[in-house]
Short mmCIF file of C-alpha atoms in Angstrom, two decimals:
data_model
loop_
_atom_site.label_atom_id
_atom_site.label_comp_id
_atom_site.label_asym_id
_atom_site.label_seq_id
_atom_site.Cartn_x
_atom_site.Cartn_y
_atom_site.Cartn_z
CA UNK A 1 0.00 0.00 0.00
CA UNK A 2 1.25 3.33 -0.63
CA UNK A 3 3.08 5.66 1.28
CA UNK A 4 2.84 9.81 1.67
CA UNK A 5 4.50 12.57 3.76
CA UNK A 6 1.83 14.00 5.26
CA UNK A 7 1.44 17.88 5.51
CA UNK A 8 -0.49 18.69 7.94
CA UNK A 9 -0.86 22.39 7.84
CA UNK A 10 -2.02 24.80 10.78
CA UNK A 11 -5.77 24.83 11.20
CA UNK A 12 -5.91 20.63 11.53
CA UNK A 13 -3.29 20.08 13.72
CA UNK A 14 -4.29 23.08 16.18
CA UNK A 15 -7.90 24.48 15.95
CA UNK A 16 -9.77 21.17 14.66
CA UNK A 17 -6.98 18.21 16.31
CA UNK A 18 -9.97 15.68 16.13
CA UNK A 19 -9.90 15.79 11.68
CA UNK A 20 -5.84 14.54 12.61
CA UNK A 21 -7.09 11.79 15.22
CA UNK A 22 -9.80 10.34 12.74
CA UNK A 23 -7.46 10.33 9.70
CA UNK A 24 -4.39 8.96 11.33
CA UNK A 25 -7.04 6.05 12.66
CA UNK A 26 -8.23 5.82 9.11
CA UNK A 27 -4.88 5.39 7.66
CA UNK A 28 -3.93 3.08 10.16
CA UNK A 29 -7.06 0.78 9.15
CA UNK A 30 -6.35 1.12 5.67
CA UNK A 31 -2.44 0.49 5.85
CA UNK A 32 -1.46 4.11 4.58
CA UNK A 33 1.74 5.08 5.60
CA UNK A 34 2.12 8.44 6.32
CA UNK A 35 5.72 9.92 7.23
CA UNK A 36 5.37 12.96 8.92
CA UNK A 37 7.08 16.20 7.41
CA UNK A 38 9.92 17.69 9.40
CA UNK A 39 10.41 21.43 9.49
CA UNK A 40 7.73 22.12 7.47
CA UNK A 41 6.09 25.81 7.76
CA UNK A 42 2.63 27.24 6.55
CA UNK A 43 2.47 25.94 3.25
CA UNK A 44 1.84 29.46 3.00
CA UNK A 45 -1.89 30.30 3.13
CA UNK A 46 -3.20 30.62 -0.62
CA UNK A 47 -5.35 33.33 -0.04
CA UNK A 48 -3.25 35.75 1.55
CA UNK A 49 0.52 35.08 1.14
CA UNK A 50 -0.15 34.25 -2.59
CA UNK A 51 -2.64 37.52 -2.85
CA UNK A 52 0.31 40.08 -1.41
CA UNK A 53 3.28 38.55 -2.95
CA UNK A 54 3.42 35.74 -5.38
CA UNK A 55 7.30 35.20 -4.80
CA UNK A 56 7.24 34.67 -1.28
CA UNK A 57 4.40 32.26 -1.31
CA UNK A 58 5.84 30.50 -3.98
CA UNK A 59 9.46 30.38 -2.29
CA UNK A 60 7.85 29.18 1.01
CA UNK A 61 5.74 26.70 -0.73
CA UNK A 62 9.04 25.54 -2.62
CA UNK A 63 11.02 24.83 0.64
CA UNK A 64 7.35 23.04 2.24
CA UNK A 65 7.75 21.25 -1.22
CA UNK A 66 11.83 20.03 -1.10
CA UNK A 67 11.66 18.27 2.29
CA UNK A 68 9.03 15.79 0.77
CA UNK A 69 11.13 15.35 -2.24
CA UNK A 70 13.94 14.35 0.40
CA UNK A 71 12.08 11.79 1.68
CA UNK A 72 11.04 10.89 -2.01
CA UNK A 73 7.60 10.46 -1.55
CA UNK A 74 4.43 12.43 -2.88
CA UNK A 75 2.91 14.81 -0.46
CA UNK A 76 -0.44 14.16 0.70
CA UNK A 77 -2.67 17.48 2.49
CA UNK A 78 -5.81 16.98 4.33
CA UNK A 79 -6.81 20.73 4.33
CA UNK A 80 -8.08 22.19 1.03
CA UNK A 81 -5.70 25.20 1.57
CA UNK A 82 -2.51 23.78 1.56
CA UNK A 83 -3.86 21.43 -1.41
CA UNK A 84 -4.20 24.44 -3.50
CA UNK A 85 -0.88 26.15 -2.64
CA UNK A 86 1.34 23.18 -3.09
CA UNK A 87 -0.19 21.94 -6.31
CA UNK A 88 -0.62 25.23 -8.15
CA UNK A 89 3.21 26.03 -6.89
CA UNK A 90 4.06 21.93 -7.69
CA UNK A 91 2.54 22.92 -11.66
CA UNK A 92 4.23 25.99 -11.68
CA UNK A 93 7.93 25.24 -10.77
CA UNK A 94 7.84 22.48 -13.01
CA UNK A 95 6.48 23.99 -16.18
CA UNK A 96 8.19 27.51 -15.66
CA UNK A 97 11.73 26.99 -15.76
CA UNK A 98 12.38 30.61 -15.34
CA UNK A 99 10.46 31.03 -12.27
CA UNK A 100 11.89 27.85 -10.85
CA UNK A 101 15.52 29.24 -11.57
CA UNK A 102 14.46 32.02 -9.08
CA UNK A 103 13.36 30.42 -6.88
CA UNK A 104 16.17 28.02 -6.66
CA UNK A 105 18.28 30.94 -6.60
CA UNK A 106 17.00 31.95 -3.10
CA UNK A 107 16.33 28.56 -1.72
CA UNK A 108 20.17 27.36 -2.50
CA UNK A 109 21.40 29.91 -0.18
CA UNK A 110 20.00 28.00 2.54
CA UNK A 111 20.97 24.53 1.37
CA UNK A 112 17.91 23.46 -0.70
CA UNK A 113 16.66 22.86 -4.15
CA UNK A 114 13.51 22.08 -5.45
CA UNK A 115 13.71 19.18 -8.52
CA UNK A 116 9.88 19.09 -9.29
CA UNK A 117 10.43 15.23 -8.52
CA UNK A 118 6.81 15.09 -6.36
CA UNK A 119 3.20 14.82 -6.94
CA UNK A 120 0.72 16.84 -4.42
CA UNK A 121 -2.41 15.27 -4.04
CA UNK A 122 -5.79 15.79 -1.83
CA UNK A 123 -6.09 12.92 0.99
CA UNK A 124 -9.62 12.47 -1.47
CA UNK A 125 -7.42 11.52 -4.08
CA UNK A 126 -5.04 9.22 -2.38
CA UNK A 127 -8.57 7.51 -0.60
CA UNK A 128 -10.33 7.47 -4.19
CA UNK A 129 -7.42 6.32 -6.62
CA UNK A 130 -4.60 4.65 -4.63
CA UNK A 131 -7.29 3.26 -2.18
CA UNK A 132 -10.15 2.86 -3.68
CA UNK A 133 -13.69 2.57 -2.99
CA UNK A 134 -14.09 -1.21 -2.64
CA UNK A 135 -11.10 -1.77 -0.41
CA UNK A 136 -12.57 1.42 1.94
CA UNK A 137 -15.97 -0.61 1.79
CA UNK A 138 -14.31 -3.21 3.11
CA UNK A 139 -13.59 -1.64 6.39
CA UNK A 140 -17.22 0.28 6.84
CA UNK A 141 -18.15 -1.81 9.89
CA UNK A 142 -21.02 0.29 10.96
CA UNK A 143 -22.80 1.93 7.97
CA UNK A 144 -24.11 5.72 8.65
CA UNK A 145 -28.11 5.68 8.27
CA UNK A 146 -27.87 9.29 7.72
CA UNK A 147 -28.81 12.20 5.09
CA UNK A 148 -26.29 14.80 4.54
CA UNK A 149 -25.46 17.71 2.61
CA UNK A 150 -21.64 18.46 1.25
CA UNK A 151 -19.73 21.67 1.15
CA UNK A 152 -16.60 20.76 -1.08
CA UNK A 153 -15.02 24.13 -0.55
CA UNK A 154 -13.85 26.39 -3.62
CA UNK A 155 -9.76 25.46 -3.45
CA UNK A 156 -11.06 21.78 -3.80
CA UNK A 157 -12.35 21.98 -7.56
CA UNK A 158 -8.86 23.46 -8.74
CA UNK A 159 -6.90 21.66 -11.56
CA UNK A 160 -4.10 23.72 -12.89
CA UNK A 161 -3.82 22.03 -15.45
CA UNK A 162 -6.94 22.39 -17.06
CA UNK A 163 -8.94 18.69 -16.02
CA UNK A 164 -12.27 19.18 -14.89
CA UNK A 165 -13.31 20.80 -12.42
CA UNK A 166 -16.03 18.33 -10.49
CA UNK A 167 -13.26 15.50 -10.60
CA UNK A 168 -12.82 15.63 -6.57
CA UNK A 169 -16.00 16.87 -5.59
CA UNK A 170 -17.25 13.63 -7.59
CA UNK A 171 -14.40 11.90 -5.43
CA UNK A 172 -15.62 13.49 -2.34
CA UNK A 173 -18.88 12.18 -2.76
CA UNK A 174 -18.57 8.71 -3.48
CA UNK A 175 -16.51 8.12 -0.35
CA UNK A 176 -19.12 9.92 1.75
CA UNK A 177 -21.58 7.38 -0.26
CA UNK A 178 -19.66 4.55 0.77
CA UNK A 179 -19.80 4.93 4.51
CA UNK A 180 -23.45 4.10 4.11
CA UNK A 181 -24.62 7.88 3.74
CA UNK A 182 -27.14 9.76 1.73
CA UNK A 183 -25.95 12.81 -0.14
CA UNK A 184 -28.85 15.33 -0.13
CA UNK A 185 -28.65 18.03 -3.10
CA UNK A 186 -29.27 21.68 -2.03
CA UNK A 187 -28.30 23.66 -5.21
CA UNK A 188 -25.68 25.93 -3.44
CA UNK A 189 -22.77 23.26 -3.40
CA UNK A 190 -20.53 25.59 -4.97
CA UNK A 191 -21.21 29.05 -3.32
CA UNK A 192 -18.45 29.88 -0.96
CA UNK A 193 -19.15 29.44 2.96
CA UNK A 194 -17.63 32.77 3.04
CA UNK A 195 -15.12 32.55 5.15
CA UNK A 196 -12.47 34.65 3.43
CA UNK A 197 -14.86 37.96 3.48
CA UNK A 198 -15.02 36.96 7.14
CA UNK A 199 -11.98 39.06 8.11
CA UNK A 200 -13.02 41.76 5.70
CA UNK A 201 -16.64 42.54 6.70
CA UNK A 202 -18.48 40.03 9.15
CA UNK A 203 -22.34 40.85 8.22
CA UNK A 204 -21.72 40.26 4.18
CA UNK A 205 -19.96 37.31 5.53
CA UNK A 206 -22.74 35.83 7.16
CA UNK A 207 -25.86 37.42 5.94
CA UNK A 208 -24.46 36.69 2.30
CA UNK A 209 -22.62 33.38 2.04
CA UNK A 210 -23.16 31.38 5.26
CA UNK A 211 -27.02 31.65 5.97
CA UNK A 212 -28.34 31.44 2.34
CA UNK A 213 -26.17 27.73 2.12
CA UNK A 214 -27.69 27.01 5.84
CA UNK A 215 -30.90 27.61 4.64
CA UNK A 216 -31.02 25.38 1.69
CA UNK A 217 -29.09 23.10 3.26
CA UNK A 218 -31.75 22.27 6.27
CA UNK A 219 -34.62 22.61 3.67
CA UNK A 220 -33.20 19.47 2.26
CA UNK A 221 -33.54 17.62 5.26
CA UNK A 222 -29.69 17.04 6.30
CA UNK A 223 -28.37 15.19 9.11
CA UNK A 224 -25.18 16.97 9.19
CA UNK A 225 -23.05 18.95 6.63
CA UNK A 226 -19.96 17.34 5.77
CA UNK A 227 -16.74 18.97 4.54
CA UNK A 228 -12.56 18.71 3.81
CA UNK A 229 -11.51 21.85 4.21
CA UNK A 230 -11.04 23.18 7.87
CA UNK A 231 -11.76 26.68 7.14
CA UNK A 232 -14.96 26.08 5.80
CA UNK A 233 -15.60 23.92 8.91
CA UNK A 234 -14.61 26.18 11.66
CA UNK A 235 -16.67 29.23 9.27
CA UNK A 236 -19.51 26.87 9.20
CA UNK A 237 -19.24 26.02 13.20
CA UNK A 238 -18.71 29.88 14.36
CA UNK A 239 -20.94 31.43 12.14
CA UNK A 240 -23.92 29.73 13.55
CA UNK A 241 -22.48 30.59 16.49
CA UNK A 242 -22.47 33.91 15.71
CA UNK A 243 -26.21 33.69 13.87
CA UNK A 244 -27.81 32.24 16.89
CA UNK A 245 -26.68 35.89 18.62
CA UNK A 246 -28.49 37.42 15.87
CA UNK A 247 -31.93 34.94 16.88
CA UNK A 248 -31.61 33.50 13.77
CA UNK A 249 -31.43 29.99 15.39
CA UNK A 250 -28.84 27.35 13.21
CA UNK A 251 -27.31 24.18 15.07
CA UNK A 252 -26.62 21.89 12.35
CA UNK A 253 -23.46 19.41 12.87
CA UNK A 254 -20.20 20.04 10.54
CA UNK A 255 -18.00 17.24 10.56
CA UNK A 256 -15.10 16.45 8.11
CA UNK A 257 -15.18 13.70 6.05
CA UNK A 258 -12.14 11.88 7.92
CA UNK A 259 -14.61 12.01 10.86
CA UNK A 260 -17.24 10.51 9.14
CA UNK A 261 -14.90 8.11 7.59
CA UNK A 262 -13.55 7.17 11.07
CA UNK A 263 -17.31 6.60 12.69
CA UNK A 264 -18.12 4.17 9.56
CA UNK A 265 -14.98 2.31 10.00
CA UNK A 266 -16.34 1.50 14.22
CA UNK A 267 -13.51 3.92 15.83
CA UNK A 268 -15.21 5.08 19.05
CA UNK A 269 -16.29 8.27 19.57
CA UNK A 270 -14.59 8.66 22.34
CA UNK A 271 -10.98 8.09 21.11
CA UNK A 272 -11.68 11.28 17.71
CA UNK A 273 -11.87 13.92 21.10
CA UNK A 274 -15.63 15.33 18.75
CA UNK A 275 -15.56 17.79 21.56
CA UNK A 276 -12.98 20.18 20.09
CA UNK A 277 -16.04 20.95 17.42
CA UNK A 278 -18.09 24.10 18.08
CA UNK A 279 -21.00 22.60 16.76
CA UNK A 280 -23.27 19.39 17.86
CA UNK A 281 -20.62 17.00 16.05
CA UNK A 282 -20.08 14.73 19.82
CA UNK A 283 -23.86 14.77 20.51
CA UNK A 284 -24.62 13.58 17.11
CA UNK A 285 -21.63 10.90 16.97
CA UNK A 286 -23.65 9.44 19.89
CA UNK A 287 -26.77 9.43 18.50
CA UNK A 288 -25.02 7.58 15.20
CA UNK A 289 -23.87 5.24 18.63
CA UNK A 290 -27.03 4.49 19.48
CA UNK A 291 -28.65 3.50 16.70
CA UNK B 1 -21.96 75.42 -28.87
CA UNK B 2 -19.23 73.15 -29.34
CA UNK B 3 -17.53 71.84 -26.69
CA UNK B 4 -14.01 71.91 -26.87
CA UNK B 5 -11.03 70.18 -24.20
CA UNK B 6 -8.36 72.87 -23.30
CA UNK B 7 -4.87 71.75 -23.89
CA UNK B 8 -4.82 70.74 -20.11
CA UNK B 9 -7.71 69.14 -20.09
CA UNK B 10 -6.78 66.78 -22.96
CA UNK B 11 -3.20 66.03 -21.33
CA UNK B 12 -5.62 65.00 -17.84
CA UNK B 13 -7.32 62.43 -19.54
CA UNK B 14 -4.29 61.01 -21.66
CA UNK B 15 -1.84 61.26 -18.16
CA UNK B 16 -4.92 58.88 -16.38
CA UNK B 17 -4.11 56.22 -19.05
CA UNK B 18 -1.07 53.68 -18.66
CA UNK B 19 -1.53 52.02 -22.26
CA UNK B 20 1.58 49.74 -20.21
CA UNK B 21 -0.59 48.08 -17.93
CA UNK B 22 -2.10 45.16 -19.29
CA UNK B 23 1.52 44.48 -20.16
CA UNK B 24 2.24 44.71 -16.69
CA UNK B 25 -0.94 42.53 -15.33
CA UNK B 26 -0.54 39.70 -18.03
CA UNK B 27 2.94 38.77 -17.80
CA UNK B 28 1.88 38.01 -13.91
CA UNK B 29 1.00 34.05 -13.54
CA UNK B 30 -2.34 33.27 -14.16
CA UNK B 31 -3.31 36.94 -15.59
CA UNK B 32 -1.74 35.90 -19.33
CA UNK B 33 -5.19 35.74 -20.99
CA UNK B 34 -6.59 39.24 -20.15
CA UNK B 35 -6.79 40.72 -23.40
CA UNK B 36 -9.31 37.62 -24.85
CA UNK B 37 -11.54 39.44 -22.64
CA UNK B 38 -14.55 40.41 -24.65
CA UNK B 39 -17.08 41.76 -21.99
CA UNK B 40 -19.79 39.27 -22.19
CA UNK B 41 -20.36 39.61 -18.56
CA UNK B 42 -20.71 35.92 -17.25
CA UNK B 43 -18.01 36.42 -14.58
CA UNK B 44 -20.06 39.55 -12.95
CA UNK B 45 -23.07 37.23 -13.51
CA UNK B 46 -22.06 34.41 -11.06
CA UNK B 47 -19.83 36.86 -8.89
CA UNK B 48 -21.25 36.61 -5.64
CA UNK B 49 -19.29 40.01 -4.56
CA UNK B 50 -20.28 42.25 -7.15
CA UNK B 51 -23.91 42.71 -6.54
CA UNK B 52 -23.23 44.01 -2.81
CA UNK B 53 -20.37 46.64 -4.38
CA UNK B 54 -20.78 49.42 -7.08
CA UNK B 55 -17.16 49.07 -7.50
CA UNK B 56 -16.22 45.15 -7.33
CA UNK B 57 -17.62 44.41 -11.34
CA UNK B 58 -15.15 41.62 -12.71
CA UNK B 59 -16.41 42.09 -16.38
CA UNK B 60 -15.27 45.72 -15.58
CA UNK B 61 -12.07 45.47 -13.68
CA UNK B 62 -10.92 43.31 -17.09
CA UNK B 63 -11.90 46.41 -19.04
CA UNK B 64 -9.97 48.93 -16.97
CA UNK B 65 -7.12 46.94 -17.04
CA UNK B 66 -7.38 46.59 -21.41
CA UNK B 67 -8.03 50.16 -21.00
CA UNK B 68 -4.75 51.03 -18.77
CA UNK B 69 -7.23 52.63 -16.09
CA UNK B 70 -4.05 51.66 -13.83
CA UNK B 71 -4.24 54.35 -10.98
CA UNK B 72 -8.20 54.40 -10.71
CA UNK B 73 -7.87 50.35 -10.10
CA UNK B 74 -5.38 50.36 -7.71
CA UNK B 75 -6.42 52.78 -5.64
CA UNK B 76 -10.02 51.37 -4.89
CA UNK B 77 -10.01 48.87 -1.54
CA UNK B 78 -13.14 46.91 -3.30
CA UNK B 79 -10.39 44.75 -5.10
CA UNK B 80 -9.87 43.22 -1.79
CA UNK B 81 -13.28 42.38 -1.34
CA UNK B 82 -12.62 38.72 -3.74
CA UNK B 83 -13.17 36.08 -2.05
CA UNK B 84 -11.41 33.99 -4.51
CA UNK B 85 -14.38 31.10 -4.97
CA UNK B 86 -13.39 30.91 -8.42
CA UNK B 87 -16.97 31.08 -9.73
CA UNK B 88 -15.75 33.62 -12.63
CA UNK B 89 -12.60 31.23 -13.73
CA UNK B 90 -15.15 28.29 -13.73
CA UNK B 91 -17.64 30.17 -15.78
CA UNK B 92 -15.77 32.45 -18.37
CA UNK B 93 -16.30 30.76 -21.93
CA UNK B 94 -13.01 32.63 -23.09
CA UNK B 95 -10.61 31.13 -20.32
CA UNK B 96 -9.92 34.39 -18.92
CA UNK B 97 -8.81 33.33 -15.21
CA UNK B 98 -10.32 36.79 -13.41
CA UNK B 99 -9.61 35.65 -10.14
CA UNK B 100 -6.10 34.83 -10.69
CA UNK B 101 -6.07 38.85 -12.49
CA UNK B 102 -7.70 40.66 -9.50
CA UNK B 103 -4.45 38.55 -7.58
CA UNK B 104 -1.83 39.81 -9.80
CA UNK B 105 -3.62 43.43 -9.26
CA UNK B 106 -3.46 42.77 -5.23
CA UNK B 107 0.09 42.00 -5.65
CA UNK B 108 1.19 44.94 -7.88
CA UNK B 109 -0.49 47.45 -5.36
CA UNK B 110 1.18 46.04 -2.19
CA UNK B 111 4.25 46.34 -3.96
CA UNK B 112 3.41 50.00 -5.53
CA UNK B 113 1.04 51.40 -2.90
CA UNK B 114 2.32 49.21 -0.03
CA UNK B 115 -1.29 48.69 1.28
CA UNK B 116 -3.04 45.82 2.38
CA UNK B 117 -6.03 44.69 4.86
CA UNK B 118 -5.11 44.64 8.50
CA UNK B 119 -5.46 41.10 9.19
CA UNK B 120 -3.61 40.07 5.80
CA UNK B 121 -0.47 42.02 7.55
CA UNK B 122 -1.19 40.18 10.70
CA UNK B 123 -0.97 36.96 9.30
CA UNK B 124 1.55 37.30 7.24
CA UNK B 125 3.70 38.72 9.84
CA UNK B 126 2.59 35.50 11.80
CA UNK B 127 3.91 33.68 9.23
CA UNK B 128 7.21 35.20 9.16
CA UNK B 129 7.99 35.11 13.07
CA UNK B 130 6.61 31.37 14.05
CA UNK B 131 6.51 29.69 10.35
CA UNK B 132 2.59 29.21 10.99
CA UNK B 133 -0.04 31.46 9.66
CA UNK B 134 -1.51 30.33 13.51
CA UNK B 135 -0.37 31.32 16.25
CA UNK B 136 0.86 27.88 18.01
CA UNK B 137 -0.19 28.69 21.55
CA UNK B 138 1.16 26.30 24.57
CA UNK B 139 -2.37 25.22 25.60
CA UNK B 140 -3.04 23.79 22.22
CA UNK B 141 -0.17 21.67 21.94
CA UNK B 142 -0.68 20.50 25.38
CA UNK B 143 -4.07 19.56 24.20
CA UNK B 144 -2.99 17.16 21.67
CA UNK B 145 -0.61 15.49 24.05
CA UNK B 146 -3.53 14.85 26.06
CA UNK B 147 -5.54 13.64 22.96
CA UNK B 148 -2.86 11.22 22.52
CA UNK B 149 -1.35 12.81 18.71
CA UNK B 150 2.41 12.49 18.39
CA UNK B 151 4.18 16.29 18.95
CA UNK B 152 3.89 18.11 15.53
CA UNK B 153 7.49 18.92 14.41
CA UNK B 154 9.01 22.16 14.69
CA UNK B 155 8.91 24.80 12.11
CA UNK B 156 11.99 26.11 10.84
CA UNK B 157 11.09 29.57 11.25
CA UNK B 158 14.93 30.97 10.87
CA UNK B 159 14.90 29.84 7.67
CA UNK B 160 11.48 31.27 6.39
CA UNK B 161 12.27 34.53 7.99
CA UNK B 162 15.56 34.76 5.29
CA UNK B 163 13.17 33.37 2.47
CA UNK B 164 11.18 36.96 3.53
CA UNK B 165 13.86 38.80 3.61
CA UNK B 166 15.52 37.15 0.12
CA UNK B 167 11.97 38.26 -1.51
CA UNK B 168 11.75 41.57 -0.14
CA UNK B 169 8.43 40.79 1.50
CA UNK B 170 9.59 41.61 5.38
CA UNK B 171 10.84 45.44 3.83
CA UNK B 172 6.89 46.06 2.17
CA UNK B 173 5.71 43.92 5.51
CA UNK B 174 7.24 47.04 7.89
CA UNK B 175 6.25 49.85 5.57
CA UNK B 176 3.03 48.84 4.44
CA UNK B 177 -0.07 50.77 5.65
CA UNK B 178 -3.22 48.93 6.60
CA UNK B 179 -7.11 49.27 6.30
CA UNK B 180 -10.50 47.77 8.03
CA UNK B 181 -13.05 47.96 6.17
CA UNK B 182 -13.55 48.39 2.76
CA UNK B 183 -16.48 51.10 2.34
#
């Protein structure tokens, strides 16, 4: 079975440590090996670094990029941001010898070089092809009798170089399909939750992006919204937070879909530490329990 | 009566005009294909930002840019209002990548202007003294110790704080001036 470094980026590791518990249980069911990365930084943030100055997010990204190609294996990311960052810089460097020249420049300084000798993918993508759906059906123990809406999060449908776009959306939903789940349709899949107009202007935020998808989403009769990308989960979890102190009264869970992975699979609840979720994801896990 | 531009008048409108710019923007990654812009409109369509702001018009940025409207562009805080969804790339039948254009025009104005939102500084500045865009505080990775994950390794931030300094970012980063809202 195939092995990864794992980048773990900031958000998982520190605000949402229970999507890290659930997929290092997953990969350990599934016989993934996943070498942790050493040294690695932000791998910087695509929608900020990259929006201020494209050479320093590409440099950084090109260092985050070298110490998998050290360890000579393809980098895996569980967070949609760091997805985005390290395969649009990945594409670049290799195609744009210029740029990679440049980049080089600055990185050989300080003892490094980037070869363009690694793929980045998604952890959908490594679960999807490398795994594949019938060996993950394998190990769904305790299939989810649930209905549930998906928020694939915009950095998810990129493809730099040109495939199409719904290729790991469609990915994302057939592995929430195989742990026993129904996907409910809502018709705003691809508005974004808003959480990058968050730190801009908080009303537009919510009154524009968040509620509208909230609203649809609990018209179609959803269990629980399910997503990949932590900053869409922790927008999703605050901002109905911050709607309930408005009296407009949302409470929906917002799980990732390592979490729900986990759950099928028949790791307790107990051992993913659900808790560290601002919304109902513990109380719900229990219910799934339960049943 | 005829209405006629004075000499100074004319030289006004002509000084407003960098003919340069779209030079400028498409030789920036991702901002190559701005000239096969030919205003259909589709990106403004699906643009969940531009109904909320007179200013923020995608179909119109592209045409200021063709235009060389350079000064008027970047001097208007609504191009930070992109959220980046990527609803105009996904939609444009001509391939023009807008988001990726209203990046490069971020970029060149924090390098011209040296502006940028608040929090962007904050982070970025985050980024450059711990290596995280997060700030790693002790009670969180004493938490996952007590939920059993293995220590997460160490960033090297050192070495990111000379990649910074090799791309001039930590100069703009101490100069730059900062805004709240965009109005």
């Amino acid at each position: 079975m195939g092995r990864y470094a794992l980048f773990l980026g900031c958000q998982i590791p520190m605000r949402i440590p229970s999507v890290e518990i659930a997929s290092r249980s997953v990969f350990e069911k599934l016989g993934l090996e996943m070498s942790d990365l050493r040294g690695y930084s932000c791998c910087p943030e695509p929608v900020i670094s990259r929006l201020l100055d494209e050479k320093v997010w590409l440099t950084v990204s090109a260092r985050n990029i070298t110490l998998a190609e050290e360890l000579g294996l393809d980098l895996a990311t569980l967070c949609n941001g760091c997805y985005e960052t390290l395969l649009e810089a990945n594409a670049i460097l290799k195609r744009d010898q210029e740029m990679r020249k440049q980049v080089n420049d600055i990185l050989m300084r300080y003892g490094r070089k980037y070869r363009g000798t690694v793929d980045v993918k998604h952890i959908v993508e490594v679960l999807y092809e490398d795994v594949g759906l019938e060996k993950i059906e394998e190990h769904v123990v305790k299939p989810l009798k649930i209905r549930v809406a998906l928020h694939y999060g915009c950095h998810l449908y990129r493809e730099p170089n040109g495939g199409d776009i719904m290729r790991k959306p469609n990915m994302m939903r057939g592995l929430t399909e195989v742990t026993g789940a129904t996907v409910v349709n809502y018709g705003l899949e691809r508005l974004c939750c808003g959480y990058p107009s968050m730190q801009v202007d908080e009303e537009f935020s919510l009154n524009q992006r968040l509620l509208p998808k909230l609203r649809r989403i609990m018209d179609a009769g959803a269990d629980a919204v399910i997503l990949t990308c932590p900053a869409c989960n922790i927008q999703f979890e605050t901002g109905q937070i911050l709607l309930r102190a408005r009296g407009i009264r949302f409470n929906i869970p917002c799980l990732n879909l390592m979490e729900l992975l986990a759950l099928s699979f028949g790791v307790p609840y107990e051992k993913l530490h659900l808790e560290v979720h601002r919304s109902p994801v513990l109380q719900f896990a229990k219910r799934l329990e339960g049943n | 009566m005829v209405y006629s531009m004075s000499q100074k008048e004319e030289f006004e409108v002509v000084n407003r005009v960098d003919p340069a710019f779209k030079r400028a923007v498409s030789g920036m990654h991702g901002a190559e294909k701005i000239s096969l812009c030919f205003q259909c409109g589709t990106c403004t369509a699906g643009c969940p930002i531009s109904r909320f702001n007179d200013f923020y018009n995608p179909r119109r940025i592209a045409r200021m840019i063709q235009l060389g409207l350079k000064d008027r562009l970047l001097s208007n805080d609504a191009l930070w209002l992109c959220t980046t969804c990527y609803t105009c790339i996904d939609n444009c039948p001509q391939g023009v990548e807008m988001a990726y254009i209203i990046r490069a025009l971020r970029n060149i104005t924090v390098e011209e202007r040296k502006v940028m939102p608040t929090i962007y500084k904050q982070m970025l500045s985050n980024i450059l003294k711990t290596g995280y865009v997060y700030v790693i505080s002790e009670l969180r990775i004493k938490r996952r110790i007590q939920h059993g994950l293995p220590p997460l390794p160490k960033s090297d931030s050192k070495q990111i704080a000379k990649l910074f300094d090799a791309t001039h970012i930590s100069d703009i980063l101490e100069r730059a001036e900062t805004f709240d809202r965009v109005d």
